[in-house]
Every structure is written in structure tokens, then in C-alpha cells.
XYZ file of N, CA and C in Angstrom:
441
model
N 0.838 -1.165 0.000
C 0.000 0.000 0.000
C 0.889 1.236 0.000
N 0.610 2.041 -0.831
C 1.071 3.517 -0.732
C 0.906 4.707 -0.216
N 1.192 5.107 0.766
C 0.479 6.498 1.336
C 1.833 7.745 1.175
N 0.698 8.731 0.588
C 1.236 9.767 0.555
C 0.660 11.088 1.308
N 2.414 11.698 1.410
C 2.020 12.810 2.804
C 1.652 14.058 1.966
N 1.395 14.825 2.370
C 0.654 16.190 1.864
C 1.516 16.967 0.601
N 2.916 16.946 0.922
C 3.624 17.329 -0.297
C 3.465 16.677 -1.289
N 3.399 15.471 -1.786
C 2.895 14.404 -2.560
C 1.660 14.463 -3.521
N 0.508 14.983 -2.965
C -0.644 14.854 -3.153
C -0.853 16.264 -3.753
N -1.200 16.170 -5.149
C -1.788 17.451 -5.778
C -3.026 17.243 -6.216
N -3.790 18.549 -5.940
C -5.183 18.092 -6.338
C -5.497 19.279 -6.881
N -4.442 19.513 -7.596
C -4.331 20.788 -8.884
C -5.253 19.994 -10.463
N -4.279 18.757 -10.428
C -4.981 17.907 -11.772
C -5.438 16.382 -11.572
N -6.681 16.053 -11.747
C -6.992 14.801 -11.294
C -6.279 14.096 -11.201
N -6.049 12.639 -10.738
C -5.193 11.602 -10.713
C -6.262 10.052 -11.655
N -5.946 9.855 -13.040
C -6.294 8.998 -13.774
C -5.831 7.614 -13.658
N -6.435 6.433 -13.641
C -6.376 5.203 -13.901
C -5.308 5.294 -14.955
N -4.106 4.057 -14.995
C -3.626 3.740 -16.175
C -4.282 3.206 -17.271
N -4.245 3.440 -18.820
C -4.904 2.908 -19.708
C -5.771 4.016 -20.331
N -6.715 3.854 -20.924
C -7.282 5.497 -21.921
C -7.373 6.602 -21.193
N -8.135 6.387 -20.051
C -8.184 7.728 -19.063
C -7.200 8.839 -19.333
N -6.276 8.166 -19.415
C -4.646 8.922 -19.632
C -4.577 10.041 -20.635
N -5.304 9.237 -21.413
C -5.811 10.571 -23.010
C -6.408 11.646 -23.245
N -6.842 11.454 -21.862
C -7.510 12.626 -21.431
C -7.111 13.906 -21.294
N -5.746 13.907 -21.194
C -4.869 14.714 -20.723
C -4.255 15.485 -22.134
N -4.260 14.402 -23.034
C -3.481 15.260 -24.266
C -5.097 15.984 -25.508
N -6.060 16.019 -25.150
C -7.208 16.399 -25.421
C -6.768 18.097 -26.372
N -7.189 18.154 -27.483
C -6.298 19.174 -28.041
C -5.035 19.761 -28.062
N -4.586 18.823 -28.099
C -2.953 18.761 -28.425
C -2.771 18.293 -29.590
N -1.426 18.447 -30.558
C -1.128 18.447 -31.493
C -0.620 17.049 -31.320
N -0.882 16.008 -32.034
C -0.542 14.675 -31.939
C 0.032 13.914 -32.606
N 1.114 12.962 -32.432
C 1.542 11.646 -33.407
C 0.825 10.578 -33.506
N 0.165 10.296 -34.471
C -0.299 8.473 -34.073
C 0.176 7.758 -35.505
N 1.229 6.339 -35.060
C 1.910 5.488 -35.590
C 0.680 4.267 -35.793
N 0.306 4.128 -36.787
C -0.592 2.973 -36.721
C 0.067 1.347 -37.418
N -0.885 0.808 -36.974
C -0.156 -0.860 -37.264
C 0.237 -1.403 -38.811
N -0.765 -0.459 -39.692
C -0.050 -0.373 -40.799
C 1.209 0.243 -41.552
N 1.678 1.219 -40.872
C 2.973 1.521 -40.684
C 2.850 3.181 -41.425
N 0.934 3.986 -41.206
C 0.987 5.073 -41.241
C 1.292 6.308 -40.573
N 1.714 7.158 -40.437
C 1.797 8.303 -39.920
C 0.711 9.221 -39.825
N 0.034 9.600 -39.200
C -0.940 10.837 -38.971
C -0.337 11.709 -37.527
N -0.806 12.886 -38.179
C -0.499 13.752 -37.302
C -1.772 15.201 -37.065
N -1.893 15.344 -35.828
C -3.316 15.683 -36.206
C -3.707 16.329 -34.380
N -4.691 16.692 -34.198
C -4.973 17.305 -33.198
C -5.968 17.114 -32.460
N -5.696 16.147 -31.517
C -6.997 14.974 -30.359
C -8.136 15.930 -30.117
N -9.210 15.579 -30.488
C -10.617 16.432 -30.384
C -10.840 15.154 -29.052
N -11.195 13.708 -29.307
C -12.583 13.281 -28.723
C -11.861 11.902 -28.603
N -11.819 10.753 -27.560
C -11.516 9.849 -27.104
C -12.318 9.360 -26.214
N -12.484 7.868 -26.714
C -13.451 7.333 -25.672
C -12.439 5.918 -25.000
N -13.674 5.323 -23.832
C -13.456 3.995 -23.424
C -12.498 2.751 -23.789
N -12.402 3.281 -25.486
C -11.655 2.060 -26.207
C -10.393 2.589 -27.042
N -10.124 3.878 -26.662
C -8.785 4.775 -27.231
C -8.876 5.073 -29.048
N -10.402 4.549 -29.098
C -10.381 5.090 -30.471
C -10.909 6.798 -30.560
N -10.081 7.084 -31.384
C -9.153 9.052 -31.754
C -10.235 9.385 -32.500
N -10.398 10.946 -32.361
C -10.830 11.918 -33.267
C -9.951 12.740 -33.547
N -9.417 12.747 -34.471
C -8.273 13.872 -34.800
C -8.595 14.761 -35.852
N -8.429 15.780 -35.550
C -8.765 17.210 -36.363
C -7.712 17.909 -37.072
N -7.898 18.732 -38.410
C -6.808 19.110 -38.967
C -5.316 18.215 -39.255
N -6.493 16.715 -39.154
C -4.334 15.651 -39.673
C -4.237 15.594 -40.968
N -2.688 15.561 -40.936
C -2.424 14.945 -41.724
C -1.621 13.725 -42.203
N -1.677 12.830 -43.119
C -0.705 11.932 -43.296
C 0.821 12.219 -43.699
N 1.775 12.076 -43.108
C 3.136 12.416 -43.365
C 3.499 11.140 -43.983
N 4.081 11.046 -44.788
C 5.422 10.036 -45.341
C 6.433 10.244 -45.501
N 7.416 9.262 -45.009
C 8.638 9.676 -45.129
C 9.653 8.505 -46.001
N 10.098 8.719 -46.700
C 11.142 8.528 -47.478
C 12.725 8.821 -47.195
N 13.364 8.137 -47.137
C 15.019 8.763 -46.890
C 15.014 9.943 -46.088
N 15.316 11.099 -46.406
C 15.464 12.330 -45.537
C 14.064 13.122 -46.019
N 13.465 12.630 -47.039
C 12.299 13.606 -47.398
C 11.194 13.540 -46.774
N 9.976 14.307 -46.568
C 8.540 14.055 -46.294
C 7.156 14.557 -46.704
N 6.636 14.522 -46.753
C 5.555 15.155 -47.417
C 3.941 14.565 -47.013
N 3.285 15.821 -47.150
C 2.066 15.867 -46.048
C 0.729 15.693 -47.091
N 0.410 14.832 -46.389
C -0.753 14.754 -47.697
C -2.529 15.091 -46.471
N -3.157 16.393 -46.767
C -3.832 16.158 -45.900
C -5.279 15.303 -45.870
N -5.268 15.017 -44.294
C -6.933 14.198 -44.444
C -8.149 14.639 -43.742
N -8.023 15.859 -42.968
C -9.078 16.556 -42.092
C -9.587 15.590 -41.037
N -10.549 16.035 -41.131
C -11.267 15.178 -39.320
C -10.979 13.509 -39.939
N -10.630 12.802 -38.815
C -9.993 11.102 -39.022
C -10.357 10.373 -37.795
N -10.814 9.682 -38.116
C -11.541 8.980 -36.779
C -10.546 7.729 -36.605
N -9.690 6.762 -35.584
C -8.849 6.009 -36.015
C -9.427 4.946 -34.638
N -9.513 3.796 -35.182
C -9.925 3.204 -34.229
C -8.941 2.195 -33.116
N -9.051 2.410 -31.587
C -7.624 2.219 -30.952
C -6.845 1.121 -30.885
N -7.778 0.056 -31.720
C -6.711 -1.060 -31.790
C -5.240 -1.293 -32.883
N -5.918 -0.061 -33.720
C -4.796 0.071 -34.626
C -3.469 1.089 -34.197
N -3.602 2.088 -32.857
C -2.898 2.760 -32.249
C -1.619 2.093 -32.132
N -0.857 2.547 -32.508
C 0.650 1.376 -32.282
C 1.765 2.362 -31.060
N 1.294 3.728 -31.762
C 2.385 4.639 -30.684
C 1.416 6.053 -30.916
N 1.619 6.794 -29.680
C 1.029 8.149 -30.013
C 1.902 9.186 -28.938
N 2.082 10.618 -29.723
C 2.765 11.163 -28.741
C 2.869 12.453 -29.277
N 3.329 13.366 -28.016
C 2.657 14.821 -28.552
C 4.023 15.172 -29.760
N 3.260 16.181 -30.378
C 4.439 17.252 -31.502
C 5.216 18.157 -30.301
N 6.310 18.178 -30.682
C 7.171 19.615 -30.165
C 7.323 20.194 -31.147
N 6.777 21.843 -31.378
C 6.639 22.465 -32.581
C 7.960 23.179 -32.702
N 8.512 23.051 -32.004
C 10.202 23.596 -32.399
C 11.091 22.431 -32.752
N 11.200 21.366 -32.231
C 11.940 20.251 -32.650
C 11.251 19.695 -33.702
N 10.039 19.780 -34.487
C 9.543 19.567 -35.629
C 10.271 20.414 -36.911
N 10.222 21.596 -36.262
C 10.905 22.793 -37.228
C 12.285 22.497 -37.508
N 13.099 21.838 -36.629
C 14.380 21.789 -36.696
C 15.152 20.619 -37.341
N 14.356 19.919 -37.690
C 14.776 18.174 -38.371
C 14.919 18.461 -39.708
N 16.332 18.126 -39.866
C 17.000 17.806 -40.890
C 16.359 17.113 -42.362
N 15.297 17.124 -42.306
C 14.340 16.485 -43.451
C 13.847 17.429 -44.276
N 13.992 16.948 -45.186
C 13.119 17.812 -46.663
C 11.865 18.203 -46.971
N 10.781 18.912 -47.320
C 9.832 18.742 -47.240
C 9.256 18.745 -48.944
N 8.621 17.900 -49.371
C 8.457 17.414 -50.570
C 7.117 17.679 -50.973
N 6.608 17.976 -52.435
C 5.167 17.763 -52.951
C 4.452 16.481 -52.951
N 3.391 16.408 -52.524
C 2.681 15.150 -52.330
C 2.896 14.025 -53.613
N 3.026 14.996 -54.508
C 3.296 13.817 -55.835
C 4.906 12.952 -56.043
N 5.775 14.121 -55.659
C 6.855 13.683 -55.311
C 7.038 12.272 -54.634
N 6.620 12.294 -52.894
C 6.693 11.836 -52.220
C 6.121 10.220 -52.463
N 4.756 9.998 -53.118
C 4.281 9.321 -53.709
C 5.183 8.388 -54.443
N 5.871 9.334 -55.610
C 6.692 8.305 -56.492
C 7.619 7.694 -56.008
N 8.282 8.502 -54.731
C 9.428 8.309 -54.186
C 9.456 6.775 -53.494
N 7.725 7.009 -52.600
C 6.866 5.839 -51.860
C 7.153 4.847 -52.820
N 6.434 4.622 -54.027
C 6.425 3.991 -55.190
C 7.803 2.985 -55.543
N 8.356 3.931 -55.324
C 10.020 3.338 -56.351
C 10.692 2.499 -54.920
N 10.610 2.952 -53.689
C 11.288 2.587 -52.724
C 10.661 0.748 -52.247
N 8.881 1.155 -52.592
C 8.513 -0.326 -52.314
C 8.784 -1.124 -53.468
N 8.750 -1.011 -54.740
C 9.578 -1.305 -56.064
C 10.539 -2.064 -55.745
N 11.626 -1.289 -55.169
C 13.007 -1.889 -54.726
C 12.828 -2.961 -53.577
N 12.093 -2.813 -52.726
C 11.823 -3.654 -51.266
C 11.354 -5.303 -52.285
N 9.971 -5.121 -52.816
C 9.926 -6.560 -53.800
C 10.798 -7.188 -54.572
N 11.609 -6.302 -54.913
C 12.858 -6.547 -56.368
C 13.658 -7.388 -55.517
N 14.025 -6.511 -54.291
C 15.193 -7.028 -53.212
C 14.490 -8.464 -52.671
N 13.581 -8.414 -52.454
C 12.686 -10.099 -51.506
C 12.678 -11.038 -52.774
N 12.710 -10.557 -53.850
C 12.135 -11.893 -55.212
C 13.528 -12.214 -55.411
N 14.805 -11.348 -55.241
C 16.095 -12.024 -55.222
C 16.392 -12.843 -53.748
N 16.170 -12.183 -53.183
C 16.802 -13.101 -51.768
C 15.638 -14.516 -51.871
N 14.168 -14.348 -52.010
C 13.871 -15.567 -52.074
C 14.298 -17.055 -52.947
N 14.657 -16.619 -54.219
C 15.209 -16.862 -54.889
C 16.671 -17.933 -54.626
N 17.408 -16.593 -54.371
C 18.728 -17.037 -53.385
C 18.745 -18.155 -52.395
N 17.327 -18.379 -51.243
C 17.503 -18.994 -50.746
C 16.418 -20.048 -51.125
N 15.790 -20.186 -51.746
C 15.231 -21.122 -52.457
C 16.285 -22.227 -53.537
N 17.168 -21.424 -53.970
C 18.525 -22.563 -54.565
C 19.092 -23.339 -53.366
N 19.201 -22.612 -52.381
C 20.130 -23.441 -50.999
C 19.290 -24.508 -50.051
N 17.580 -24.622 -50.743
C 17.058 -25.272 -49.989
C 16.551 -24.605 -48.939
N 15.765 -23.545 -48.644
C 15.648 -22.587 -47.486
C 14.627 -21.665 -48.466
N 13.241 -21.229 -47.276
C 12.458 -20.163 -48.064
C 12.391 -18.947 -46.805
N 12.109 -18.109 -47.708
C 11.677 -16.516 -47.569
C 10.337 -16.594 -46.402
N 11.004 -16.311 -44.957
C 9.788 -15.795 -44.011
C 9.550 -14.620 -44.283
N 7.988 -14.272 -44.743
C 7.717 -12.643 -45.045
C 7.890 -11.748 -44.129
N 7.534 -10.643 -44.650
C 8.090 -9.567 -43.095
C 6.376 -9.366 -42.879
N 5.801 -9.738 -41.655
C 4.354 -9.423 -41.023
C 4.217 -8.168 -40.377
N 5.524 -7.332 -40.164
C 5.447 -6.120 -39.591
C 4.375 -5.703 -39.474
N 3.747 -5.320 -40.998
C 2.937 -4.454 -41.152
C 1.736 -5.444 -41.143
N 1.071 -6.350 -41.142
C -0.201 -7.292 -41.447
C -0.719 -7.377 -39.989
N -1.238 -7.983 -39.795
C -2.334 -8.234 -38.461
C -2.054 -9.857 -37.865
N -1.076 -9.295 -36.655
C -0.599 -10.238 -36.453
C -1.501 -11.105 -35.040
N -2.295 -10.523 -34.634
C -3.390 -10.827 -33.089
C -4.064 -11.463 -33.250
């Protein structure tokens, strides 16, 4: 059991349960959410319920490529919380300050394009490769639904 003495105890800002409650707290804040498909949105927590599924306002989708990125926007996005993989606030000065490019949506696209291009090119040789030695290609599930 824990008891705490009077210095301890603030009752400036509620004290929340671990688990969604918690979200409560970043409630119009400028937000990251990493989802299980391996998207980026970035966007600004309106509305959270019981099950951590997001209302985010003014997001957008970022992609990133090598050092480049580019924002493709999607307005109000409703995301539902089982797909939540990571979420966490923006620092609008350490956003400003990253060494990354900022690219036209079409750009970024092709860039998307050519990079997964290369990712298949690269797996149909290595499977390949190890398909001569007697040995096959475990896919990468990163991104699929693994629960």
C-alpha cells in the first residue's frame, strides 16, 4: 500500500487510472499516431473514448522517405484504438528543426512507389537465393495483423 504525505498529493490535476483515461490529458494537443499499418498521422486529439479510439482534427498523413517528407492532408480522421501502435505529442520547435526535406505530395508518392519497387525486387532475389540453398523466404508481417 502507498500512502502519501501532503507534499505528494496534488489536487491541482486529477489523478487517472492507467490505460485510456490517460488521453484525457493530451485532449487538443497536437498529436503523433503510428498505426499498425505503418501510417503516420499527425493531427490534433478532439474526442476519445473507453476504447482509445481518436478523433483527430486538422491531420495529416506524413510520409517519409530517406530524408524527405511530405504531407498529404486528411481533415477530421476517426482512427480506431486497436490500430494505435504509438502516439505522442508534436514539439513544434523540434519539428521545425529536423534535418528532413519537405516534398510535394506527388513527389513523395513516387518516391513511396520506387522505394517499395526496390523492397519486392530485393525479396524476389533473396527468395530466390535462398530457395537454390534449400531454405524459403519468411515474409516480413510487420505491417499485417498479427493478433
Amino acid at each position: 500500500m502507498v500512502h502519501l504525505t501532503g507534499e505528494e498529493m496534488s489536487f491541482d490535476k486529477p489523478i487517472f487510472p492507467p490505460g485510456t483515461a490517460t488521453l484525457l490529458d493530451e485532449l487538443d494537443k497536437k498529436l503523433m499516431v503510428l498505426l499498425r499499418d505503418g501510417r503516420t498521422l499527425i493531427g490534433y486529439l478532439r474526442s476519445v473514448d473507453q476504447f482509445a479510439n481518436l478523433v483527430l482534427h486538422r491531420t495529416i498523413e506524413r510520409i517519409h522517405v530517406g530524408n524527405e517528407f511530405g504531407d498529404i492532408p486528411r481533415g477530421v480522421f476517426i482512427v480506431r484504438g486497436e490500430n494505435v501502435v504509438l502516439l505522442g505529442e508534436i514539439d513544434n520547435e523540434k519539428e521545425l528543426s529536423l534535418p528532413l526535406v519537405e516534398v510535394t505530395v506527388d513527389e513523395i508518392l513516387d518516391a513511396q512507389r520506387r522505394e517499395q519497387e526496390a523492397k519486392q525486387e530485393h525479396d524476389k532475389l533473396l527468395a530466390k537465393a535462398l530457395k537454390e540453398r534449400g531454405l524459403r523466404l519468411i515474409p516480413d508481417l510487420s505491417h499485417d495483423d498479427m493478433f
